[in-house]
Coordinates of N, CA, C and O in Angstrom, one line a residue:
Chain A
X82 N -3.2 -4.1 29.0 CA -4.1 -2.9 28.9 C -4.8 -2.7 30.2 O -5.9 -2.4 30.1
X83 N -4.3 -2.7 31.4 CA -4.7 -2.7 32.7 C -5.0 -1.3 32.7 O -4.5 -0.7 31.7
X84 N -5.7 -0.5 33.7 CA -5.9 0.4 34.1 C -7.0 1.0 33.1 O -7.4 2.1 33.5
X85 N -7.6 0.6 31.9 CA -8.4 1.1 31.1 C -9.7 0.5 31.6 O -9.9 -0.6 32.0
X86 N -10.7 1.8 31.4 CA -12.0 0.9 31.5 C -12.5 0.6 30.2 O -11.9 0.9 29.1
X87 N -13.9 -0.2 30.3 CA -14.3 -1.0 29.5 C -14.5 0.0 28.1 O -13.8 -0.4 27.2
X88 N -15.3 1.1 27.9 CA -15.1 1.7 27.5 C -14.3 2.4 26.1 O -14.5 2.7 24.9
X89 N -12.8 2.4 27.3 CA -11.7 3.0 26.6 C -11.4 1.7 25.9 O -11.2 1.8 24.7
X90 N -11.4 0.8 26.2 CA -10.9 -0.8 26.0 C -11.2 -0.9 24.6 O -10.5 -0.8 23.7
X91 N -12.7 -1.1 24.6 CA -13.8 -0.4 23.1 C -13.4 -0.2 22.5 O -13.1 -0.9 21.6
X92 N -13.2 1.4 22.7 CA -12.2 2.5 21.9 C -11.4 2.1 21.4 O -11.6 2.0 20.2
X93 N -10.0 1.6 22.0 CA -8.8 1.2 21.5 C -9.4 -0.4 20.8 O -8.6 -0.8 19.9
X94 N -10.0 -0.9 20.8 CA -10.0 -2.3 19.8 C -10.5 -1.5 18.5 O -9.9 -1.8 17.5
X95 N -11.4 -0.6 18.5 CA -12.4 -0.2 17.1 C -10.7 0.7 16.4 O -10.3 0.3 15.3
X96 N -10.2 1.6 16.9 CA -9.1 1.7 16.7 C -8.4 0.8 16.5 O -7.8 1.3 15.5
X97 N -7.9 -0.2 16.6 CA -6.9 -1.2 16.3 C -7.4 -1.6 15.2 O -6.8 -1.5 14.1
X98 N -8.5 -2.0 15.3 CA -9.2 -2.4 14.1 C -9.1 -2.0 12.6 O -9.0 -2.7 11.6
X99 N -9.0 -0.5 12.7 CA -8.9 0.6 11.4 C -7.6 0.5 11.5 O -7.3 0.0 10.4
X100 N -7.0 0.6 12.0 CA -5.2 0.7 11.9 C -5.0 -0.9 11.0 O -4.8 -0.8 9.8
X101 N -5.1 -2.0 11.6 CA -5.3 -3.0 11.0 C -5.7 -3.6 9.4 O -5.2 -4.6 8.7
X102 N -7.1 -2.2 9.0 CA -7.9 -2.3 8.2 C -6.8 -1.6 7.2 O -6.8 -1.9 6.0
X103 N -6.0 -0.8 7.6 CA -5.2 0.0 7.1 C -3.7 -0.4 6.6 O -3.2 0.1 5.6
X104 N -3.1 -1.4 7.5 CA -2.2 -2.0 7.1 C -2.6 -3.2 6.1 O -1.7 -3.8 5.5
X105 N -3.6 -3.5 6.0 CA -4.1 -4.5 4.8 C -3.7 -3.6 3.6 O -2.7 -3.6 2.9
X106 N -4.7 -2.9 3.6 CA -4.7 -2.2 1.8 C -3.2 -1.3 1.9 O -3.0 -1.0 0.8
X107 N -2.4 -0.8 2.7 CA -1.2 -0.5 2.3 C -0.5 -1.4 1.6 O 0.0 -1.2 0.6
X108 N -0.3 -3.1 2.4 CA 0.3 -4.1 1.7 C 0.0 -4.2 0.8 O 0.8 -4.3 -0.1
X109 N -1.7 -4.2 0.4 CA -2.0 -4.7 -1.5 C -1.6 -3.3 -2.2 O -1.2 -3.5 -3.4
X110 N -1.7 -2.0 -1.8 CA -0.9 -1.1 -2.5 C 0.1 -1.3 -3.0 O 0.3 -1.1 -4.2
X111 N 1.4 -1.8 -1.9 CA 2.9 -2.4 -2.1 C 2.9 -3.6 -3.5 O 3.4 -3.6 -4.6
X112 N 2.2 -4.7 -2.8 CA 2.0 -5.3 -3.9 C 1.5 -5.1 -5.4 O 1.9 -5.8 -6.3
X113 N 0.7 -4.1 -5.5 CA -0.3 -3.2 -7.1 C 1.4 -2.9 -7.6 O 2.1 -3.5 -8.4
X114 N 1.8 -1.6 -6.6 CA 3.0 -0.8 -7.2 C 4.1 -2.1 -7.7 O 4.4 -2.0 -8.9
X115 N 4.6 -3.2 -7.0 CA 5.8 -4.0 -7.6 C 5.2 -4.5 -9.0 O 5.6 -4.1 -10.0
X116 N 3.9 -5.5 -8.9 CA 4.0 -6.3 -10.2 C 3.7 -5.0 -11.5 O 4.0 -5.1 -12.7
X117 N 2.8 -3.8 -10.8 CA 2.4 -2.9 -12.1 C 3.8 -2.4 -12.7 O 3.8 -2.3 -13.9
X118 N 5.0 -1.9 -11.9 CA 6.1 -1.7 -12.2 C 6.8 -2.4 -12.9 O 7.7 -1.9 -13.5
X119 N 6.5 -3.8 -12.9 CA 7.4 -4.2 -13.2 C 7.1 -4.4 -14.9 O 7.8 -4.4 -15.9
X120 N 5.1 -4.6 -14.7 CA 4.8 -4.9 -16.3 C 5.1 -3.5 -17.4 O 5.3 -3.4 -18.6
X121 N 4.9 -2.4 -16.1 CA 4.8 -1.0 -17.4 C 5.8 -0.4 -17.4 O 6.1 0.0 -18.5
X122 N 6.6 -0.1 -16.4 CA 8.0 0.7 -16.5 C 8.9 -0.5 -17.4 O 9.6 -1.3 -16.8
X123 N 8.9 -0.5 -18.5 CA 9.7 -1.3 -19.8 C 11.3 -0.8 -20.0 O 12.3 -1.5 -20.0
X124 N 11.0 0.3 -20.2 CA 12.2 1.2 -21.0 C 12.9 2.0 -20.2 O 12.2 2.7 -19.5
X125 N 13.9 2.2 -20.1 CA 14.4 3.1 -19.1 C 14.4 4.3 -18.4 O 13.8 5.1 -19.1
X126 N 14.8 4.7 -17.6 CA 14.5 5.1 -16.4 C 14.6 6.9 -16.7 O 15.6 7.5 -16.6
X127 N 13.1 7.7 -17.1 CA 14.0 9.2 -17.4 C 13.2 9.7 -16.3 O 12.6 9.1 -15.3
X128 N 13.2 11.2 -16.8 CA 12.8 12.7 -15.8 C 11.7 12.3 -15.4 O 11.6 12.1 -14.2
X129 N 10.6 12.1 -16.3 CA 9.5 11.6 -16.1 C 9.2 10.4 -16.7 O 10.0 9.8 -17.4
X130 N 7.7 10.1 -16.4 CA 6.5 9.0 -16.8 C 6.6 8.9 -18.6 O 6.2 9.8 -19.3
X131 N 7.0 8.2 -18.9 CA 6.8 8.0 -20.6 C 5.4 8.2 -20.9 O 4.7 8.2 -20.0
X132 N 5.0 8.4 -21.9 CA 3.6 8.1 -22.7 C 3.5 6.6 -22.5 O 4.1 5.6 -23.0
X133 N 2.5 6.7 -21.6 CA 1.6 5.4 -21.5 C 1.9 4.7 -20.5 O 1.3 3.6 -20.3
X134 N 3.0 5.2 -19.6 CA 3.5 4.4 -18.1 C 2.2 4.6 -16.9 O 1.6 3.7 -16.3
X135 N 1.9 6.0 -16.9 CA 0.9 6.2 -16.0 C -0.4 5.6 -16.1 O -1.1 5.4 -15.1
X136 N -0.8 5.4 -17.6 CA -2.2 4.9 -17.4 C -1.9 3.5 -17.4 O -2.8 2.7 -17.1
X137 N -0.8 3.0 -17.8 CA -0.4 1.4 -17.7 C -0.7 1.4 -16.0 O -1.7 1.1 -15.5
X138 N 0.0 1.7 -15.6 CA -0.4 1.6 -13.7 C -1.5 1.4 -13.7 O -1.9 0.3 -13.7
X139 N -2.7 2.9 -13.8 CA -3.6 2.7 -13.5 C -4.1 1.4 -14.4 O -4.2 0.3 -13.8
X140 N -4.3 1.5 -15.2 CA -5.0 -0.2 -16.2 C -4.6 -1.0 -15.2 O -5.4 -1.7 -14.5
X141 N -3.3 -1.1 -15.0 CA -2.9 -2.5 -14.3 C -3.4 -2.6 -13.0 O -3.6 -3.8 -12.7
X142 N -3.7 -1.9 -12.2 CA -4.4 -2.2 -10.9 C -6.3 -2.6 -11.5 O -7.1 -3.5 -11.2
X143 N -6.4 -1.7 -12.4 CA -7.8 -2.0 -12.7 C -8.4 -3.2 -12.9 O -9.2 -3.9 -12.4
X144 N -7.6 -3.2 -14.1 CA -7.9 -4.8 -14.9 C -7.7 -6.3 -14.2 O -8.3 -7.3 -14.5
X145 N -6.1 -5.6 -12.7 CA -6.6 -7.4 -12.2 C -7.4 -7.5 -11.3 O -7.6 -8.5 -10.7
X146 N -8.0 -6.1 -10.9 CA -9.4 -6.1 -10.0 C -10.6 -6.6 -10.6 O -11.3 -7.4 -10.1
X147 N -10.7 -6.3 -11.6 CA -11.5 -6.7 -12.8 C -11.3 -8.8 -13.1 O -12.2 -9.6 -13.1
X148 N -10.2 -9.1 -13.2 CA -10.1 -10.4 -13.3 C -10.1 -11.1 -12.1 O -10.5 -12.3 -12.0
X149 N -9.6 -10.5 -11.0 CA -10.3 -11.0 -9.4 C -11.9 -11.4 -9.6 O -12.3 -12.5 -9.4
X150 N -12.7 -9.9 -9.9 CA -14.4 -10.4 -9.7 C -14.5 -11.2 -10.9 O -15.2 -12.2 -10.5
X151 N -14.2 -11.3 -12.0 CA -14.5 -12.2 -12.9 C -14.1 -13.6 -12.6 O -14.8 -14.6 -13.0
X152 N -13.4 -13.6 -12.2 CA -13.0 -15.7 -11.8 C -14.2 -15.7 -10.7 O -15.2 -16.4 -10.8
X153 N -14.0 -14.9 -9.8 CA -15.3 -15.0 -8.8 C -16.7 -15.3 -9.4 O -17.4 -16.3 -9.2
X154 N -16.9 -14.5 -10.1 CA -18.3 -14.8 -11.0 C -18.5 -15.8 -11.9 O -19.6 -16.3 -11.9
X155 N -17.4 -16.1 -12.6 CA -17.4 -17.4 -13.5 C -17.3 -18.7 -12.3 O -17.6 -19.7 -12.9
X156 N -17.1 -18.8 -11.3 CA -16.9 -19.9 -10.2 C -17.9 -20.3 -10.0 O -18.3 -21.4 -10.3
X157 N -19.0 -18.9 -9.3 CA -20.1 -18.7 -8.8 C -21.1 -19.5 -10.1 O -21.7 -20.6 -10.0
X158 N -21.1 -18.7 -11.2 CA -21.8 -19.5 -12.2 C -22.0 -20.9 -12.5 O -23.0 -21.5 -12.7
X159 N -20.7 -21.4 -12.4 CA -20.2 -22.9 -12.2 C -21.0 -23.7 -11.3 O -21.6 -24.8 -11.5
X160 N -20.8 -23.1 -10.4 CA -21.5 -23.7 -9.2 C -22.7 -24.3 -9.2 O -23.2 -25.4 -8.9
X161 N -23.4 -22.8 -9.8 CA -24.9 -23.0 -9.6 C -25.2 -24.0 -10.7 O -26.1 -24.9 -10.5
X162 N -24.5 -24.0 -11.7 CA -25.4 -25.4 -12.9 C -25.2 -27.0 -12.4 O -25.8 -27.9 -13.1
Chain B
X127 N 3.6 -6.4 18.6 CA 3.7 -4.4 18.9 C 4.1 -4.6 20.6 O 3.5 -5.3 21.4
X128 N 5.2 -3.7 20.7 CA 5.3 -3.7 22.5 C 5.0 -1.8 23.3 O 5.0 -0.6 23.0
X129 N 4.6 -2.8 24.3 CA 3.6 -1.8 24.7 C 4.3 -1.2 26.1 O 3.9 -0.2 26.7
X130 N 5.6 -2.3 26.5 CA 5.4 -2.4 27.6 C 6.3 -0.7 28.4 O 6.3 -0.5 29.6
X131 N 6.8 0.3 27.3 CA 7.1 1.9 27.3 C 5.9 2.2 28.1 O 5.9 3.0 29.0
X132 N 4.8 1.4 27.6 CA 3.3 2.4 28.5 C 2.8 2.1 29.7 O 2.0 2.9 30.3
X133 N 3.1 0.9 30.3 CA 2.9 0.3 31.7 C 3.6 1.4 32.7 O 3.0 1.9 33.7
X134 N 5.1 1.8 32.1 CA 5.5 2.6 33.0 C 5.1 4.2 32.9 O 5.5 4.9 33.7
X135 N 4.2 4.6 31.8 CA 4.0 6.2 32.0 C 3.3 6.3 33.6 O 2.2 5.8 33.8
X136 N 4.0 6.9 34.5 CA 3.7 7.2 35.9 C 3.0 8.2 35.8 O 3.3 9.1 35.0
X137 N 1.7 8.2 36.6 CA 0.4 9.3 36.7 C 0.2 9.7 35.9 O 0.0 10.9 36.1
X138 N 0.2 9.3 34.3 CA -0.5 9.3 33.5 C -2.3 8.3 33.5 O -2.5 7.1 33.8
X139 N -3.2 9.2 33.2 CA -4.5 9.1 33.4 C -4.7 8.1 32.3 O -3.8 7.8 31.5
X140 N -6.3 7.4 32.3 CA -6.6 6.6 31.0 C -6.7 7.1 29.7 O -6.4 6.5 28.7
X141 N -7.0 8.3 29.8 CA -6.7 9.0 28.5 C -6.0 9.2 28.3 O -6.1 9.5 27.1
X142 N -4.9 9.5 28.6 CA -3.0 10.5 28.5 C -2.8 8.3 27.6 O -2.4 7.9 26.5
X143 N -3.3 7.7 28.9 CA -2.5 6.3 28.0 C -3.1 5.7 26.7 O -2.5 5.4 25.7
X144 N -4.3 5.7 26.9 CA -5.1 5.4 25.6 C -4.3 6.4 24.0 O -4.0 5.9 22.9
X145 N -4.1 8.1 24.6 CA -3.4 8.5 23.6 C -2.2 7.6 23.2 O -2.2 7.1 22.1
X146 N -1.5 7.5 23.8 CA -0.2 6.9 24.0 C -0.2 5.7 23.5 O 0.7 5.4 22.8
X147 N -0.9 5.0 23.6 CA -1.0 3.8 22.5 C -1.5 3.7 21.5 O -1.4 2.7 20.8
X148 N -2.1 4.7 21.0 CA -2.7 5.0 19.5 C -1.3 5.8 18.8 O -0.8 5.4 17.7
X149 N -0.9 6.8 19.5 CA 0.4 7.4 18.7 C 1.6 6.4 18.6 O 2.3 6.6 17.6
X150 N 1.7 5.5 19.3 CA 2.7 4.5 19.0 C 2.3 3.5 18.4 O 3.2 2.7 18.2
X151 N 1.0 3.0 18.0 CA 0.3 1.8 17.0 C 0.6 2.9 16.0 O 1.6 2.5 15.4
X152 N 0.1 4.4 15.4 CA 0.1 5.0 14.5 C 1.3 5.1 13.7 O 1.4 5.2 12.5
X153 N 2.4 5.3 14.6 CA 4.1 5.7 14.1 C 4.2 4.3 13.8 O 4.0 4.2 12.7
X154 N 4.5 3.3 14.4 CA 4.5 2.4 14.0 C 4.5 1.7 12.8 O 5.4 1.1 12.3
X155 N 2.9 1.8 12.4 CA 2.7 1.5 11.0 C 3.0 2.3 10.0 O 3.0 2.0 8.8
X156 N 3.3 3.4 10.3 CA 3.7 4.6 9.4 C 5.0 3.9 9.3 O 5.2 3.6 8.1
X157 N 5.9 3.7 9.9 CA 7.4 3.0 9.8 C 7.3 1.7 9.1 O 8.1 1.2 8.3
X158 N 6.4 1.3 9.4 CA 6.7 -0.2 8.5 C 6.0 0.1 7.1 O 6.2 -0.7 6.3
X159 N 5.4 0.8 6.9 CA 5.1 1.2 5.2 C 6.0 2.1 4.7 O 6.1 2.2 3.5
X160 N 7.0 2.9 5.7 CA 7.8 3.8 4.8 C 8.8 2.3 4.6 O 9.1 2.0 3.4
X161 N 9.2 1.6 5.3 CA 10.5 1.0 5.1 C 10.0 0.0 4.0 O 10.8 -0.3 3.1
X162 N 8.9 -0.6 3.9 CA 8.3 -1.5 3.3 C 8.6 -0.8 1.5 O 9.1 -1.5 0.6
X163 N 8.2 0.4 1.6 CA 8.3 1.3 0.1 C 10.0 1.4 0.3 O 10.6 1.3 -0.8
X164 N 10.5 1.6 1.1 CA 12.1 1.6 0.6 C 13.3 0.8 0.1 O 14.4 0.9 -0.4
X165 N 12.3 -0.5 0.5 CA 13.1 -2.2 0.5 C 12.8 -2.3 -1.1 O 13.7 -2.6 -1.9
X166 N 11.5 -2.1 -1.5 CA 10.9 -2.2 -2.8 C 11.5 -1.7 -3.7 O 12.3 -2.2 -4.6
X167 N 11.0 0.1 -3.4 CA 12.5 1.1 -4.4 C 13.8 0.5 -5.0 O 14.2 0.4 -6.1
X168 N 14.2 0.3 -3.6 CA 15.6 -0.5 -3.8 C 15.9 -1.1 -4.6 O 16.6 -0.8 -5.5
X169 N 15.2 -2.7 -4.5 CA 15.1 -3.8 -5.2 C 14.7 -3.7 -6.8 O 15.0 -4.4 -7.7
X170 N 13.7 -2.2 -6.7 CA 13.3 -1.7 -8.3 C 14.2 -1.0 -9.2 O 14.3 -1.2 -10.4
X171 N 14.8 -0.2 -8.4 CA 16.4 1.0 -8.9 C 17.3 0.1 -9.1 O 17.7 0.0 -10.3
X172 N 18.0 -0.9 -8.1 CA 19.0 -1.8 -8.5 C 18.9 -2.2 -9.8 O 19.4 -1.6 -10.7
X173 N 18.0 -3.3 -9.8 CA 17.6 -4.1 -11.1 C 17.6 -2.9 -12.3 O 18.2 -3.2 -13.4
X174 N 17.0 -1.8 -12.2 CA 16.8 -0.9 -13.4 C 18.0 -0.2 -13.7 O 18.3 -0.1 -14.9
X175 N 18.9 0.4 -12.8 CA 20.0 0.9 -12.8 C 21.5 0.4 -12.9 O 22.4 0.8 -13.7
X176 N 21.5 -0.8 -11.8 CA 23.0 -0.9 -11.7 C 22.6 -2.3 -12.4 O 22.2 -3.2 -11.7
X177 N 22.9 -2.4 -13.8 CA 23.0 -3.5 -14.9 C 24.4 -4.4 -14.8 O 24.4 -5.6 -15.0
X178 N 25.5 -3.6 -14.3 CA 26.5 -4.7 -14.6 C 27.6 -4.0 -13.0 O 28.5 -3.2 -13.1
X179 N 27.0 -4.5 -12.0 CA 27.8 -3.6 -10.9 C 29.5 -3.9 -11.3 O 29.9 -5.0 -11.6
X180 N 30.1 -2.6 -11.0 CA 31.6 -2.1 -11.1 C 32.1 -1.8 -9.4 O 31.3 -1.9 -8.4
X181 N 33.2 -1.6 -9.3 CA 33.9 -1.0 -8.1 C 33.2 -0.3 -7.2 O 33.2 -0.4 -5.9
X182 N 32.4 0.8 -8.0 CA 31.5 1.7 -7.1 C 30.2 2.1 -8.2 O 30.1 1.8 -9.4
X183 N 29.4 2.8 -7.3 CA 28.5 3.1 -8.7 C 28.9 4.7 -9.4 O 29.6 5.6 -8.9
X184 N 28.2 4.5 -10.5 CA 29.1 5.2 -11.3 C 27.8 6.4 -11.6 O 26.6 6.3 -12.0
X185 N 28.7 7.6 -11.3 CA 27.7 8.5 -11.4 C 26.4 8.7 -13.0 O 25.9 9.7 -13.5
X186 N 26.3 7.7 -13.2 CA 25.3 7.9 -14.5 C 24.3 7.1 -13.7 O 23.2 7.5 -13.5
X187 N 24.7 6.0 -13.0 CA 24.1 4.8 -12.3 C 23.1 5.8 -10.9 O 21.9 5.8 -10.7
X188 N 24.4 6.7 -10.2 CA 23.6 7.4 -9.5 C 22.1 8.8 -10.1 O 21.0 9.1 -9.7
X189 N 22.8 9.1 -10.9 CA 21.6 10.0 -12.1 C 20.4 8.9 -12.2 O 19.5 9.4 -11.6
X190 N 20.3 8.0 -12.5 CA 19.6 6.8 -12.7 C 18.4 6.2 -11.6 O 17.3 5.8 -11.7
X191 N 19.4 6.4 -10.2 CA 18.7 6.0 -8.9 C 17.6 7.2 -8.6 O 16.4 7.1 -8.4
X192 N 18.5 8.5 -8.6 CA 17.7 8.9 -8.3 C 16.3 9.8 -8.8 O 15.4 10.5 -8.2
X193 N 16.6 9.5 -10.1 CA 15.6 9.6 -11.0 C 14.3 8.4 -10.2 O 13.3 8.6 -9.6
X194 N 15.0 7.0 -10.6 CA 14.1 5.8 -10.2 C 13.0 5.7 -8.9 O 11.9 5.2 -8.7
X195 N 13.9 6.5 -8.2 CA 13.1 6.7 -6.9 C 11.9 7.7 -7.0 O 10.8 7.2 -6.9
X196 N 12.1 8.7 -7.2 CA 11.2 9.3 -7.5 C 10.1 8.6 -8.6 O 8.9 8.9 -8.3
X197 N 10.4 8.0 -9.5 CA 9.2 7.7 -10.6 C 8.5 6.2 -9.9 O 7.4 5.8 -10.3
X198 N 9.2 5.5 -8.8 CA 8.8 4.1 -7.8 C 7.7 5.2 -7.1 O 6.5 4.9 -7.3
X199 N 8.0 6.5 -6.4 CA 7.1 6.7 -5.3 C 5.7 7.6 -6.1 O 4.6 7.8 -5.6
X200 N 6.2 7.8 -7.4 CA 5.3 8.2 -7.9 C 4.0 7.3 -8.6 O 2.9 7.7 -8.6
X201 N 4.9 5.7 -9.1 CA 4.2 4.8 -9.1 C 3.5 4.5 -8.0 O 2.4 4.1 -8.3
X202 N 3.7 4.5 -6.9 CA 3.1 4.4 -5.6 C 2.0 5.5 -5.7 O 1.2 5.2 -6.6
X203 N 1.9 6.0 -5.4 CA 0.8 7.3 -5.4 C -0.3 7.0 -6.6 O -1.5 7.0 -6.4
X204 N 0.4 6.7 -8.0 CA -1.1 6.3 -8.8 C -1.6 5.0 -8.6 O -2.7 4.7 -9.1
X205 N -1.0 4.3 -8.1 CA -1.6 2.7 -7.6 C -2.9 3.1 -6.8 O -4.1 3.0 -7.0
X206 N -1.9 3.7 -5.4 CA -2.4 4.2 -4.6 C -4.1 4.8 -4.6 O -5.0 4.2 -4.1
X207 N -4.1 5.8 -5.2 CA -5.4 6.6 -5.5 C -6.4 5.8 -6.2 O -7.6 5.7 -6.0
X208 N -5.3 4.7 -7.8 CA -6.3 4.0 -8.5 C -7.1 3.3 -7.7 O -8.3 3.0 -7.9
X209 N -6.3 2.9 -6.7 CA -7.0 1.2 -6.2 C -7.9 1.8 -5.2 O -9.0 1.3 -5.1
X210 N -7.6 3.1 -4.2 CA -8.5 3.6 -3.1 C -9.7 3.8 -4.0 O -10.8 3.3 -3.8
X211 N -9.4 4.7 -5.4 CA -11.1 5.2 -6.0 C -11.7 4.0 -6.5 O -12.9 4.0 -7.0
X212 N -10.8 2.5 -6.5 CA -12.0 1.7 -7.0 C -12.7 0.6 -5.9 O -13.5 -0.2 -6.2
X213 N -12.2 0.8 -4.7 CA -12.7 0.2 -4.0 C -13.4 0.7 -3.0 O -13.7 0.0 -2.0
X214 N -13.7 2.4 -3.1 CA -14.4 3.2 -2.6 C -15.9 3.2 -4.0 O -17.1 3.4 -3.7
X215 N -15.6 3.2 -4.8 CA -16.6 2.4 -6.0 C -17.6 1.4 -5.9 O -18.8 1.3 -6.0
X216 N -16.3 0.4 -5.7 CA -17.0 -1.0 -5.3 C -18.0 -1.1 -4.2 O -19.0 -1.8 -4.5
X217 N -18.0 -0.7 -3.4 CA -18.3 -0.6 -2.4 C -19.6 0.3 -2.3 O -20.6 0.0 -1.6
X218 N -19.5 1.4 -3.1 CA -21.0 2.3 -3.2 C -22.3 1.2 -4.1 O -23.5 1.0 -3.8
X219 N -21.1 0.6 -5.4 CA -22.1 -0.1 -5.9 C -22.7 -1.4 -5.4 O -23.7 -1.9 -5.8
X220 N -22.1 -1.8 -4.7 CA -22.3 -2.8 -3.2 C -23.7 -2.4 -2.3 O -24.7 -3.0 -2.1
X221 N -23.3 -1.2 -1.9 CA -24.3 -0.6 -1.2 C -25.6 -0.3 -1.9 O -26.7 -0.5 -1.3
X222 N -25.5 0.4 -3.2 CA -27.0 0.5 -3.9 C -27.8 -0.9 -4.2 O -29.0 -1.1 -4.0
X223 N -26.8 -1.8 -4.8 CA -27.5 -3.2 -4.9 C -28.4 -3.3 -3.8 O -29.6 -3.1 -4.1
X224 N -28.1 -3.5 -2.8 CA -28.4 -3.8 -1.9 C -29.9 -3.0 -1.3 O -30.9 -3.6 -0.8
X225 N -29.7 -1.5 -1.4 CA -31.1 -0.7 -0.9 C -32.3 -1.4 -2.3 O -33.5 -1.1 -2.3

């Protein structure tokens, strides 16, 4: 990165940074879409979304966001007694 | 990431190059998430579609794909949004705790 001043230098790390910040939650996106796919798309493959495929997605991202903070919190609780 | 296309932009200024390295960090990652969603697709349509592979695929198989493709990128898209509005959520309710 020669010829940049300190500045620009700045610039481009706080940038790199977001780009970075950004290729994280694309990967946990990639990862949400395979395992939610694989638990809700069951039945095969038509024009559209069955009854109940779409909110299966959404539930499924939700709920193991939901069981991520909950082990966290149950840990935390652990801890403290 | 190689950079080294930008050493040689000749009388290009710090800003012409600073652009220049953001448009190629930017395309970049843009490429490795499209290919990343197409390796997945793949591996998702196969499995759902081609059940017992034959000689070639067989046009019900292709009916099949490309139905699957579309309903993977659409799965993509509601993950997508689900998981941005809840961690744009989390994060407000993060922030009120806290004031």
């Amino acid at each position: 990165m020669s010829g940049l001043g300190e500045a620009d230098q700045k610039e481009l790390q706080a940038f790199l940074d977001a780009e970075q910040a950004k290729a994280r939650v694309q990967s946990s996106i990639h990862t949400f879409t395979d395992r939610c796919w694989d638990q809700c798309i069951t039945s095969s493959i038509g024009a559209r979304f069955g009854r109940g495929e779409e909110a299966c997605l959404s539930n499924c991202v939700e709920r193991f966001l939901d069981t991520s903070l909950f082990i966290v919190k149950k840990l935390e609780e652990q801890r403290g007694q | 990431m190689d950079f080294s296309a930008l050493s040689g932009v000749k009388g290009a200024n710090a800003a012409e190059k600073k652009e220049a390295i953001k448009q190629q960090v930017s395309s970049e990652l843009a490429m490795a998430n499209a290919q990343q969603l197409i390796t997945k697709a793949t591996e998702k349509c196969y499995t759902k579609c081609v059940t017992s592979p034959g000689s070639s695929l067989s046009s019900k198989e292709e009916t099949c794909i490309t139905r699957c493709l579309e309903r993977y990128f659409e799965a993509f898209n509601i993950v997508s949004s689900t998981y941005v509005r809840r961690v744009s959520n989390e994060r407000n309710s993060v922030t009120n705790n806290m004031i």
